[in-house]
Amino acid sequence: LNHCRTAAGQRLLVQWVKQPLLDVRQIAERHDVVECFVDDTQARSALMDEHLKRVPDVQRIAKRFQSGRASLQEVVRMYQVARALPALLCVLREDLGGRHAPLVRSLFAEPLARLVADFAKFEELVETTVELERVERGDYFIKSAYNEELGEVRGELDRMERAIEGLGARTAADLDLEPAKLKIECAQDGYAFRVTRKDERVLRDNPNITQLGAKQNGVRFTNRRMSELNEQWLEQRYAYERLQ
């Protein structure tokens, strides 16, 4: 019964099962909406597999906004939702077919279009103030231009990141690896190196190497200098987060 792609959808399904409609007109309307998506396999698949499955729990994030407890990460997640809405709206407006498509557009596409318009200034605000290019690395930073202290800490972070990049080239040479085969990754615990499982042999019996774990995409490891730089970088990142 539960084929929902979002947490909010799952909660709504439970509500519908526990509290079924009693009004015949509303029941018929809901059946028409369901029939529309059952008949249009292409639009249904696009919504479920390309759009809805990436939507976070918007209801819970909204509650944190309402209580004044939303973090910068949650601000960015809502920004990502806002950026995804036009493509979803396009499916409902232009791709969805069938005799009940006008009903679906009136129930969902029109309110969604108003929401897209309402989000425009929010998107602009986030793009102006947040370093979105760092989000993929797990960093949620306000742009340093808004605060002198942030600028100083950001300068230290940039200096350390350049040092880490330089260390990568030296470490590859020490391991007799082509530079392209040694990756530098940044996760929640900071920076580490990674090599493929095939190249893991260069790490064996090396007293200067500490392996951090292996996954399908390779083996993560560090060395003494990387550990020192990473510890300093983490301290500066925490300082940046406290200041913003």
Coordinates of C-alpha atoms in Angstrom, one line a residue:
L1 CA 0.0 0.0 0.0
N2 CA 2.8 2.4 0.9
H3 CA 4.7 3.5 -2.2
C4 CA 5.2 7.1 -1.1
R5 CA 8.5 8.8 -1.9
T6 CA 8.4 11.4 0.9
A7 CA 8.0 11.3 4.7
A8 CA 5.1 13.8 4.4
G9 CA 3.4 11.5 1.9
Q10 CA 3.7 8.5 4.2
R11 CA 2.1 10.5 7.1
L12 CA -0.7 11.7 4.8
L13 CA -1.4 8.1 3.7
V14 CA -1.7 7.0 7.3
Q15 CA -4.1 9.9 7.9
W16 CA -6.2 8.9 4.9
V17 CA -6.4 5.3 6.0
K18 CA -7.3 6.2 9.6
Q19 CA -9.7 9.1 8.6
P20 CA -11.4 8.2 5.3
L21 CA -13.5 10.7 3.4
L22 CA -17.2 10.6 3.9
D23 CA -18.3 13.2 1.4
V24 CA -19.1 11.5 -2.0
R25 CA -18.0 14.5 -4.0
Q26 CA -14.6 14.5 -2.3
I27 CA -14.2 10.8 -2.7
A28 CA -15.0 11.0 -6.5
E29 CA -12.5 13.9 -6.8
R30 CA -9.7 11.9 -5.1
H31 CA -10.5 8.9 -7.3
D32 CA -10.2 11.1 -10.4
V33 CA -6.8 12.4 -9.3
V34 CA -5.6 8.8 -8.7
E35 CA -6.9 7.7 -12.1
C36 CA -5.0 10.5 -13.7
F37 CA -1.7 9.4 -12.4
V38 CA -2.5 5.7 -12.9
D39 CA -3.2 6.3 -16.6
D40 CA -0.2 8.6 -17.2
T41 CA 2.7 6.3 -16.4
Q42 CA 5.4 8.6 -17.8
A43 CA 4.4 11.6 -15.7
R44 CA 3.9 9.4 -12.6
S45 CA 7.4 7.9 -13.0
A46 CA 8.9 11.3 -13.5
L47 CA 7.4 12.6 -10.3
M48 CA 8.2 9.6 -8.2
D49 CA 11.7 8.7 -9.5
E50 CA 13.1 12.1 -10.5
H51 CA 11.5 14.7 -8.3
L52 CA 9.8 13.5 -5.1
K53 CA 12.4 11.0 -3.9
R54 CA 14.9 13.9 -3.4
V55 CA 12.5 16.0 -1.3
P56 CA 13.4 16.1 2.4
D57 CA 10.9 16.1 5.2
V58 CA 9.6 19.6 4.5
Q59 CA 6.9 19.5 7.3
R60 CA 9.5 18.9 10.0
I61 CA 11.9 21.5 8.6
A62 CA 8.9 24.0 8.5
K63 CA 8.2 23.3 12.2
R64 CA 11.8 24.1 13.1
F65 CA 11.5 27.4 11.2
Q66 CA 8.2 28.1 13.1
S67 CA 9.9 27.5 16.4
G68 CA 13.0 29.6 15.5
R69 CA 15.3 26.6 15.8
A70 CA 16.2 26.1 12.1
S71 CA 19.9 25.7 11.3
L72 CA 21.7 27.0 8.3
Q73 CA 21.7 23.4 6.9
E74 CA 17.9 23.4 7.0
V75 CA 17.8 26.8 5.3
V76 CA 19.9 25.3 2.5
R77 CA 17.7 22.2 2.3
M78 CA 14.6 24.4 1.9
Y79 CA 16.5 26.4 -0.8
Q80 CA 17.2 23.1 -2.6
V81 CA 13.5 22.3 -2.4
A82 CA 12.6 25.7 -3.8
R83 CA 15.0 25.2 -6.7
A84 CA 13.5 21.8 -7.5
L85 CA 9.9 23.0 -7.6
P86 CA 9.8 24.5 -11.1
A87 CA 10.8 21.2 -12.7
L88 CA 8.1 19.4 -10.7
L89 CA 5.6 22.1 -11.7
C90 CA 6.5 21.6 -15.3
V91 CA 5.5 17.9 -15.1
L92 CA 2.1 18.8 -13.7
R93 CA 1.5 21.7 -16.1
E94 CA 2.9 20.4 -19.4
D95 CA 3.5 16.7 -19.2
L96 CA 0.5 15.3 -17.4
G97 CA -2.3 14.2 -19.8
G98 CA -5.7 12.5 -19.5
R99 CA -9.2 13.8 -19.0
H100 CA -8.6 14.5 -15.3
A101 CA -5.4 16.6 -15.9
P102 CA -7.2 19.9 -15.5
L103 CA -8.4 18.8 -12.1
V104 CA -4.9 17.9 -11.0
R105 CA -3.6 21.3 -12.3
S106 CA -6.2 23.2 -10.3
L107 CA -5.6 21.2 -7.1
F108 CA -1.8 21.0 -7.3
A109 CA -0.1 23.0 -10.1
E110 CA -1.8 26.3 -9.4
P111 CA -1.0 26.4 -5.6
L112 CA 2.5 25.2 -6.5
A113 CA 3.0 28.0 -8.9
R114 CA 2.1 30.5 -6.2
L115 CA 4.6 28.8 -3.9
V116 CA 7.4 29.1 -6.5
A117 CA 6.7 32.8 -6.8
D118 CA 6.7 33.2 -3.0
F119 CA 10.1 31.4 -2.8
A120 CA 11.8 33.8 -5.2
K121 CA 13.0 36.3 -2.6
F122 CA 14.1 33.5 -0.3
E123 CA 16.2 31.9 -3.0
E124 CA 17.8 35.3 -3.7
L125 CA 18.6 35.8 0.0
V126 CA 20.2 32.4 0.3
E127 CA 22.3 32.9 -2.9
T128 CA 23.4 36.3 -1.6
T129 CA 24.4 35.1 1.9
V130 CA 25.4 31.4 1.8
E131 CA 28.5 29.8 0.3
L132 CA 26.5 27.3 -1.8
E133 CA 29.6 25.9 -3.5
R134 CA 30.7 24.4 -0.2
V135 CA 27.4 22.6 0.5
E136 CA 28.4 19.4 -1.4
R137 CA 31.4 19.1 1.0
G138 CA 29.1 19.3 4.0
D139 CA 30.0 22.9 5.0
Y140 CA 27.2 25.3 5.7
F141 CA 28.8 28.7 5.8
I142 CA 27.6 32.3 5.7
K143 CA 29.7 34.3 3.2
S144 CA 32.7 35.8 5.0
A145 CA 32.1 39.3 3.5
Y146 CA 29.3 39.9 6.1
N147 CA 31.7 39.9 9.1
E148 CA 35.3 40.9 9.6
E149 CA 36.0 38.1 12.0
L150 CA 34.5 35.6 9.6
G151 CA 36.8 37.0 7.0
E152 CA 39.8 36.3 9.2
V153 CA 38.8 32.7 9.9
R154 CA 38.0 32.1 6.3
G155 CA 41.5 33.3 5.4
E156 CA 42.9 30.7 7.7
L157 CA 40.6 28.0 6.2
D158 CA 41.7 28.9 2.7
R159 CA 45.4 28.8 3.7
M160 CA 45.0 25.3 5.2
E161 CA 43.1 24.0 2.3
R162 CA 45.9 25.2 0.0
A163 CA 48.4 23.4 2.2
I164 CA 46.3 20.2 2.1
E165 CA 46.2 20.4 -1.7
G166 CA 50.0 20.7 -1.8
L167 CA 50.4 17.9 0.6
G168 CA 48.4 15.7 -1.7
A169 CA 51.0 16.0 -4.5
R170 CA 53.9 15.3 -2.1
T171 CA 52.1 12.3 -0.6
A172 CA 51.5 10.8 -4.1
A173 CA 55.2 11.2 -4.9
D174 CA 56.1 9.5 -1.6
L175 CA 53.8 6.6 -2.4
D176 CA 55.1 6.4 -6.0
L177 CA 51.6 7.1 -7.3
E178 CA 50.4 9.2 -10.2
P179 CA 48.9 12.4 -8.6
A180 CA 45.5 11.7 -10.3
K181 CA 45.3 8.4 -8.4
L182 CA 45.4 10.0 -5.0
K183 CA 42.1 11.7 -4.1
I184 CA 41.7 14.3 -1.3
E185 CA 38.2 14.1 0.3
C186 CA 36.5 16.2 2.9
A187 CA 33.8 14.6 5.1
Q188 CA 32.3 15.4 8.5
D189 CA 35.5 14.3 10.2
G190 CA 37.5 16.6 7.9
Y191 CA 40.1 15.8 5.3
A192 CA 41.6 12.4 4.3
F193 CA 43.2 10.8 1.3
R194 CA 41.7 8.0 -0.7
V195 CA 43.1 5.5 -3.2
T196 CA 41.2 2.7 -5.1
R197 CA 41.2 -0.8 -3.7
K198 CA 43.6 -1.7 -6.5
D199 CA 46.1 0.8 -5.3
E200 CA 45.7 -0.1 -1.6
R201 CA 48.9 -2.2 -1.9
V202 CA 51.0 1.0 -1.7
L203 CA 49.7 1.6 1.9
R204 CA 50.6 -1.8 3.2
D205 CA 53.4 -2.0 5.8
N206 CA 54.0 1.8 5.6
P207 CA 54.6 3.1 9.1
N208 CA 53.7 6.7 8.1
I209 CA 50.2 5.7 7.0
T210 CA 47.0 5.3 9.1
Q211 CA 44.1 3.6 7.3
L212 CA 40.7 5.0 8.2
G213 CA 38.4 2.6 6.5
A214 CA 37.6 0.9 3.3
K215 CA 34.4 1.3 1.1
Q216 CA 33.4 0.4 -2.3
N217 CA 35.0 3.5 -3.8
G218 CA 38.4 2.8 -2.2
V219 CA 40.5 3.1 1.0
R220 CA 40.6 6.3 3.1
F221 CA 43.8 7.0 4.9
T222 CA 45.9 9.8 6.5
N223 CA 49.4 10.5 7.6
R224 CA 51.0 12.6 10.4
R225 CA 51.1 15.9 8.4
M226 CA 47.5 15.5 7.1
S227 CA 46.3 14.7 10.6
E228 CA 47.9 17.9 11.9
L229 CA 46.5 20.1 9.1
N230 CA 43.1 18.5 9.4
E231 CA 43.0 19.1 13.2
Q232 CA 43.8 22.8 12.6
W233 CA 41.3 23.0 9.8
L234 CA 38.5 21.5 12.0
E235 CA 39.3 24.0 14.7
Q236 CA 38.9 26.9 12.3
R237 CA 35.7 25.4 10.8
Y238 CA 34.2 25.1 14.3
A239 CA 35.3 28.7 14.9
Y240 CA 33.6 29.8 11.7
E241 CA 30.4 28.0 12.6
R242 CA 30.3 29.6 16.1
L243 CA 30.7 33.1 14.6
Q244 CA 28.1 32.9 11.9

